[in-house]
Amino acid sequence: MDFASLAVLSGLPEHDPYHPVGVPIYATAAYGFTDLEDGAYKFATNQGYTYTRIQNPTVAALEARLAALESAVGAVCLASGQAASFATLLALVRSGDEIVASPGLFGGTVGLLNQVFGLMGIRVHFVEPEVEAVQAVLNEQTRAVFVEVLGNPSLQLPDLEGLARLCEERRVALVVDNTFGAVGALARPLEHGAHVVVHSLTKWASGHGSILGGAVLSRETPLWQHYPQFTNPDAQGKIPWEQFGARCFLERVRQLGLSLGGMVLSPFNAYLLFQGLETLELRIERACQNALTLARWLESQPQVAWVRYPGLPSDPAYPRAAQYLRGGFGSILTFGIRGGIEGTSRFLAHLRIIQAPNVGDARTLAVHPWTTTHSRIAEPARLAAGVRPEMIRLSVGLESPHDIQQMLAEGLQAVEWVSHED
Ligand SMILES: *Cc1c(COP(=O)(O)O)cnc(C)c1O
């Protein structure tokens, strides 16, 4: 089935006595056992339901739908995108291991790597997500290469297939944060060789800026045979790779992130995410069209110094965007205001577009990354992440393009255009 059909049909309940057409919210913390054997079996195998920290039918339905949308072997949902990245890396590394990561990653991910994994004695190498740079720092201890499908706000696309080949050869997991790939509506890194994708479902999947959620998905792969945590006996004396095959990684994510870590997605949020996924492709289509229209219009405005949008053929990201994105070029664009930080400040003071640090909302949101989302990162690292003092990031929403353009024009009119190049 195609994405549009899977988005409304996959994951629906099969065994509910009332035959609901949609997915009910199972608001229950625990599930009963019929007898000693039933309870013992469920605890021994993790089959069926025992307690919502481990598994919940509403959340399980969402996991099935997400796995279908990206042709994954399975999915584990968590409380947020941060929780998804955290649990993924916890499942992949042990003390003394190393991670290679792109310097342009989401700020929260950089913080997680430096402040949490750094404290745990895991060494992190930040290098550009290109084959040669990654190859130069890979070694026997490397357990994960972590990149984003589309850098935020750098709008850089990594060489996914090149990195996948390298990681396959060196038996290292390629983990792609596919939040900007909108759960497969725009990008499907697993089909290009990534072993794992993580998502912040808070963004396009939810689509309404209303809740937080995250997910981890993986594909069929023999890679896990080369990780001691999957080939050594676990606490119950079982070998995860033998017990679960390619799903052993996701089982570890569930164990560490949910069962023990408690970073659980609420079934109410899972229900809202189900609603979000059903209109995802339509929303993405509209938002991408809006973004392209606005990118072209912004390019012609005298107060705008530069525009970055992967869908502009002149954009440095265009060739890879054309290779890896489907159905559009995303709904994020960035542009620079002339007159430096002063011009930018005037622009934002007169802008009626909502200023908020989120993306993928139904509403268009503007943000000045230099002083907000990336302000806690040291200046050189900020520049390396592609952030500039005059940069505005726009997450284009579903309004009429004419109205968004009008609101941007009001901000631009307030910028005293300095005629010299800056
Ligand atoms: C928002 C975001 C995250 C973190 O997700 P939360 O749901 O806010 O925890 C991770 N990666 C990317 C690319 C994001 O945009």
Coordinates of N, CA and C in Angstrom, one line a residue, residues 277-411:
L277 N -1.3 11.7 12.0 CA -0.7 10.9 10.9 C -1.7 10.8 9.7
E278 N -3.0 10.8 10.1 CA -4.0 10.6 9.0 C -4.1 11.8 8.0
T279 N -3.6 12.9 8.4 CA -3.6 14.1 7.5 C -2.2 14.5 7.1
L280 N -1.2 13.8 7.5 CA 0.2 14.2 7.4 C 0.5 14.5 6.0
E281 N 0.2 13.6 5.0 CA 0.7 13.8 3.7 C 0.0 15.0 3.1
L282 N -1.2 15.2 3.3 CA -1.9 16.4 2.8 C -1.3 17.7 3.4
R283 N -1.1 17.7 4.7 CA -0.5 18.9 5.3 C 0.9 19.2 4.8
I284 N 1.7 18.1 4.6 CA 3.0 18.3 4.2 C 3.0 18.9 2.7
E285 N 2.1 18.4 1.9 CA 2.0 18.9 0.6 C 1.7 20.4 0.5
R286 N 0.8 20.8 1.3 CA 0.4 22.2 1.4 C 1.5 23.1 2.0
A287 N 2.1 22.6 3.0 CA 3.2 23.4 3.7 C 4.4 23.5 2.8
C288 N 4.7 22.4 2.0 CA 5.9 22.5 1.1 C 5.6 23.5 0.0
Q289 N 4.4 23.5 -0.6 CA 4.0 24.4 -1.6 C 4.1 25.8 -1.1
N290 N 3.6 26.1 0.1 CA 3.7 27.4 0.7 C 5.2 27.8 0.8
A291 N 6.0 26.9 1.3 CA 7.4 27.2 1.6 C 8.1 27.6 0.3
L292 N 7.8 26.9 -0.8 CA 8.5 27.2 -2.1 C 8.0 28.6 -2.6
T293 N 6.7 28.8 -2.5 CA 6.2 30.1 -2.9 C 6.9 31.3 -2.2
L294 N 7.0 31.1 -0.8 CA 7.5 32.1 0.0 C 9.1 32.3 -0.2
A295 N 9.8 31.2 -0.4 CA 11.2 31.2 -0.7 C 11.5 32.1 -1.9
R296 N 10.7 31.8 -3.0 CA 10.9 32.5 -4.2 C 10.6 34.0 -4.0
W297 N 9.5 34.3 -3.3 CA 9.1 35.7 -3.0 C 10.2 36.4 -2.2
L298 N 10.7 35.7 -1.1 CA 11.7 36.4 -0.3 C 12.9 36.7 -1.1
E299 N 13.3 35.9 -2.0 CA 14.5 36.1 -2.8 C 14.4 37.5 -3.5
S300 N 13.2 37.9 -3.8 CA 13.1 39.2 -4.6 C 12.9 40.4 -3.7
Q301 N 13.0 40.2 -2.4 CA 12.8 41.3 -1.5 C 14.1 42.1 -1.2
P302 N 14.2 43.4 -1.3 CA 15.4 44.1 -1.2 C 16.0 44.0 0.3
Q303 N 15.1 43.8 1.3 CA 15.6 43.8 2.7 C 16.2 42.4 3.0
V304 N 16.1 41.5 2.1 CA 16.5 40.1 2.4 C 17.9 39.9 1.7
A305 N 18.9 39.5 2.5 CA 20.2 39.3 2.0 C 20.4 38.0 1.3
W306 N 19.8 37.0 1.9 CA 19.9 35.6 1.3 C 18.7 34.8 1.7
V307 N 18.5 33.7 1.0 CA 17.4 32.8 1.3 C 18.0 31.4 1.1
R308 N 17.7 30.5 2.1 CA 18.0 29.1 2.0 C 16.8 28.2 2.0
Y309 N 16.5 27.5 0.9 CA 15.4 26.5 0.9 C 15.9 25.4 0.0
P310 N 15.8 24.2 0.4 CA 16.4 23.1 -0.4 C 15.6 22.9 -1.7
G311 N 14.5 23.5 -1.8 CA 13.7 23.3 -3.1 C 14.0 24.4 -4.1
L312 N 14.9 25.3 -3.8 CA 15.4 26.3 -4.8 C 16.5 25.6 -5.6
P313 N 16.4 25.5 -6.9 CA 17.5 24.8 -7.7 C 18.9 25.4 -7.4
S314 N 18.9 26.7 -7.0 CA 20.2 27.3 -6.8 C 20.8 27.0 -5.4
D315 N 20.0 26.3 -4.5 CA 20.4 26.1 -3.1 C 21.4 24.9 -3.1
P316 N 22.5 25.1 -2.2 CA 23.5 24.0 -2.2 C 22.9 22.7 -1.8
A317 N 21.8 22.7 -1.1 CA 21.2 21.4 -0.7 C 20.3 20.7 -1.7
Y318 N 20.1 21.5 -2.8 CA 19.1 21.0 -3.8 C 19.4 19.6 -4.4
P319 N 20.7 19.3 -4.9 CA 20.9 18.0 -5.5 C 20.6 16.8 -4.5
R320 N 21.0 16.9 -3.3 CA 20.7 15.8 -2.3 C 19.2 15.8 -1.9
A321 N 18.7 17.0 -1.9 CA 17.2 17.1 -1.5 C 16.4 16.4 -2.6
A322 N 16.8 16.6 -3.9 CA 16.1 16.0 -5.0 C 16.3 14.5 -4.9
Q323 N 17.5 14.0 -4.4 CA 17.7 12.6 -4.3 C 17.0 11.9 -3.1
Y324 N 16.9 12.6 -2.0 CA 16.4 11.9 -0.8 C 15.0 12.3 -0.3
L325 N 14.5 13.5 -0.8 CA 13.2 13.9 -0.4 C 12.2 13.5 -1.5
R326 N 11.0 13.2 -1.0 CA 9.9 12.9 -1.9 C 8.7 13.8 -1.6
G327 N 7.9 14.1 -2.6 CA 6.7 14.9 -2.3 C 6.8 16.3 -2.0
G328 N 8.1 16.8 -2.0 CA 8.3 18.2 -1.7 C 9.6 18.4 -1.0
F329 N 9.9 19.7 -0.7 CA 11.3 20.0 -0.2 C 11.3 20.5 1.2
G330 N 10.2 20.1 1.9 CA 10.1 20.5 3.3 C 9.5 21.9 3.5
S331 N 9.2 22.2 4.8 CA 8.4 23.4 5.1 C 9.3 24.4 5.9
I332 N 10.6 24.1 5.9 CA 11.5 25.0 6.7 C 12.3 25.8 5.7
L333 N 12.4 27.1 5.9 CA 13.3 27.9 5.1 C 14.0 28.9 6.1
T334 N 15.1 29.4 5.7 CA 15.8 30.4 6.5 C 16.2 31.5 5.6
F335 N 16.3 32.7 6.1 CA 16.7 33.9 5.3 C 17.4 34.9 6.2
G336 N 18.2 35.7 5.6 CA 19.0 36.7 6.3 C 18.4 38.1 6.1
I337 N 18.3 38.9 7.1 CA 17.8 40.2 7.0 C 19.0 41.2 6.9
R338 N 18.9 42.1 6.0 CA 20.0 43.1 5.8 C 20.0 44.0 7.0
G339 N 21.2 44.6 7.3 CA 21.3 45.5 8.4 C 21.6 44.7 9.7
G340 N 22.1 43.5 9.6 CA 22.6 42.7 10.7 C 21.6 42.5 11.8
I341 N 22.0 42.5 13.0 CA 21.2 42.1 14.2 C 20.1 43.2 14.4
E342 N 20.5 44.5 14.1 CA 19.6 45.6 14.3 C 18.4 45.5 13.3
G343 N 18.7 45.2 12.0 CA 17.6 45.0 11.1 C 16.7 43.9 11.4
T344 N 17.4 42.8 12.0 CA 16.7 41.6 12.3 C 15.7 41.9 13.5
S345 N 16.2 42.7 14.4 CA 15.4 43.0 15.6 C 14.2 43.9 15.2
R346 N 14.4 44.8 14.3 CA 13.3 45.6 13.8 C 12.2 44.7 13.0
F347 N 12.8 43.8 12.3 CA 11.9 42.9 11.5 C 11.0 42.1 12.5
L348 N 11.6 41.5 13.5 CA 10.8 40.7 14.4 C 9.8 41.6 15.3
A349 N 10.2 42.8 15.5 CA 9.4 43.7 16.3 C 8.1 44.0 15.6
H350 N 8.1 44.0 14.2 CA 6.9 44.3 13.4 C 6.3 43.2 12.7
L351 N 6.8 42.0 13.1 CA 6.3 40.8 12.4 C 5.0 40.2 13.2
R352 N 3.9 40.0 12.4 CA 2.7 39.5 13.1 C 2.7 37.9 13.2
I353 N 3.7 37.3 12.5 CA 3.8 35.8 12.5 C 4.2 35.5 13.9
I354 N 3.6 34.4 14.5 CA 4.0 33.9 15.8 C 5.5 33.6 15.9
Q355 N 6.1 34.1 17.0 CA 7.5 33.8 17.2 C 7.6 32.7 18.3
A356 N 8.0 31.5 17.9 CA 8.1 30.4 18.8 C 9.1 29.4 18.4
P357 N 9.7 28.7 19.3 CA 10.8 27.8 19.0 C 10.3 26.4 18.6
N358 N 9.3 26.3 17.7 CA 8.8 25.0 17.3 C 8.8 24.9 15.8
V359 N 8.7 23.7 15.3 CA 8.5 23.5 13.8 C 7.4 22.5 13.6
G360 N 6.9 22.5 12.4 CA 5.9 21.5 12.0 C 4.5 21.7 12.6
D361 N 4.3 22.9 13.0 CA 2.9 23.3 13.5 C 2.0 23.6 12.3
A362 N 0.7 23.6 12.6 CA -0.2 24.0 11.5 C 0.0 25.5 11.2
R363 N 0.4 26.3 12.2 CA 0.6 27.7 12.0 C 2.1 28.0 11.6
T364 N 2.3 29.0 10.9 CA 3.7 29.4 10.5 C 4.3 30.0 11.8
L365 N 5.5 29.6 12.1 CA 6.3 30.1 13.2 C 7.6 30.6 12.8
A366 N 8.0 31.7 13.4 CA 9.3 32.3 13.0 C 10.2 32.3 14.3
V367 N 11.5 32.2 14.1 CA 12.3 32.2 15.3 C 13.7 32.8 14.8
H368 N 14.4 33.4 15.8 CA 15.7 34.0 15.6 C 16.7 33.0 16.3
P369 N 17.2 32.0 15.6 CA 18.0 30.9 16.3 C 19.2 31.5 17.1
W370 N 19.8 32.5 16.6 CA 21.0 33.0 17.2 C 20.8 33.4 18.7
T371 N 19.6 34.0 18.9 CA 19.4 34.5 20.3 C 18.4 33.6 21.1
T372 N 17.9 32.5 20.4 CA 17.0 31.6 21.2 C 17.5 30.2 21.2
T373 N 17.0 29.4 20.1 CA 17.3 28.0 20.2 C 18.8 27.6 20.2
H374 N 19.6 28.4 19.7 CA 21.1 28.1 19.7 C 21.9 29.0 20.5
S375 N 21.2 29.8 21.4 CA 22.0 30.9 22.1 C 22.9 30.3 23.2
R376 N 22.6 29.0 23.6 CA 23.4 28.5 24.7 C 24.7 27.7 24.2
I377 N 24.8 27.7 22.9 CA 25.9 27.1 22.2 C 27.0 28.1 22.0
A378 N 28.3 27.8 22.3 CA 29.4 28.8 22.1 C 29.4 29.3 20.7
E379 N 29.8 30.5 20.5 CA 29.7 31.2 19.2 C 30.3 30.4 18.0
P380 N 31.5 29.9 18.2 CA 32.1 29.2 17.1 C 31.3 27.9 16.7
A381 N 30.8 27.2 17.7 CA 30.0 26.0 17.4 C 28.7 26.4 16.8
R382 N 28.1 27.6 17.2 CA 26.9 28.1 16.6 C 27.1 28.4 15.1
L383 N 28.2 29.0 14.8 CA 28.5 29.3 13.4 C 28.7 28.0 12.6
A384 N 29.4 27.0 13.3 CA 29.7 25.7 12.6 C 28.4 25.0 12.4
A385 N 27.4 25.3 13.2 CA 26.1 24.6 13.0 C 25.2 25.3 12.0
G386 N 25.8 26.3 11.4 CA 25.1 27.0 10.3 C 24.2 28.1 10.7
V387 N 24.3 28.6 12.0 CA 23.5 29.7 12.5 C 24.2 31.0 12.3
R388 N 23.5 32.0 11.9 CA 24.1 33.3 11.7 C 23.3 34.4 12.4
P389 N 23.9 35.5 12.8 CA 23.2 36.5 13.6 C 22.0 37.1 12.9
E390 N 22.0 37.2 11.6 CA 20.9 37.8 10.8 C 19.9 36.8 10.3
M391 N 20.0 35.5 10.8 CA 19.2 34.5 10.3 C 17.8 34.4 10.9
I392 N 16.8 34.3 10.1 CA 15.4 34.0 10.6 C 15.1 32.6 10.1
R393 N 14.5 31.7 11.0 CA 14.0 30.4 10.5 C 12.5 30.5 10.5
L394 N 12.0 30.0 9.4 CA 10.5 30.0 9.3 C 10.0 28.6 9.1
S395 N 9.1 28.1 10.0 CA 8.5 26.8 9.8 C 7.1 27.2 9.2
V396 N 7.0 26.9 7.9 CA 5.8 27.3 7.2 C 4.6 26.4 7.5
G397 N 3.5 27.1 7.8 CA 2.3 26.3 8.1 C 1.3 26.2 7.0
L398 N 0.0 26.1 7.4 CA -1.0 25.8 6.4 C -1.9 27.0 6.0
E399 N -1.5 28.2 6.5 CA -2.3 29.4 6.1 C -2.2 29.6 4.6
S400 N -3.0 30.6 4.1 CA -2.9 30.9 2.7 C -1.6 31.6 2.5
P401 N -0.9 31.2 1.4 CA 0.4 31.8 1.2 C 0.4 33.3 1.1
H402 N -0.7 33.8 0.6 CA -0.9 35.2 0.4 C -0.8 35.9 1.8
D403 N -1.5 35.3 2.8 CA -1.5 36.0 4.1 C -0.1 35.9 4.8
I404 N 0.6 34.8 4.6 CA 1.9 34.7 5.2 C 2.8 35.7 4.6
Q405 N 2.7 35.8 3.3 CA 3.5 36.8 2.6 C 3.2 38.2 3.1
Q406 N 2.0 38.5 3.3 CA 1.6 39.8 3.8 C 2.2 40.1 5.1
M407 N 2.1 39.1 6.0 CA 2.7 39.3 7.4 C 4.2 39.5 7.3
L408 N 4.9 38.7 6.4 CA 6.3 38.9 6.3 C 6.6 40.3 5.7
A409 N 5.8 40.8 4.8 CA 6.0 42.1 4.2 C 6.0 43.2 5.2
E410 N 5.0 43.0 6.2 CA 4.9 44.0 7.2 C 6.2 44.1 8.1
G411 N 6.8 43.0 8.3 CA 8.1 43.0 9.1 C 9.2 43.6 8.2

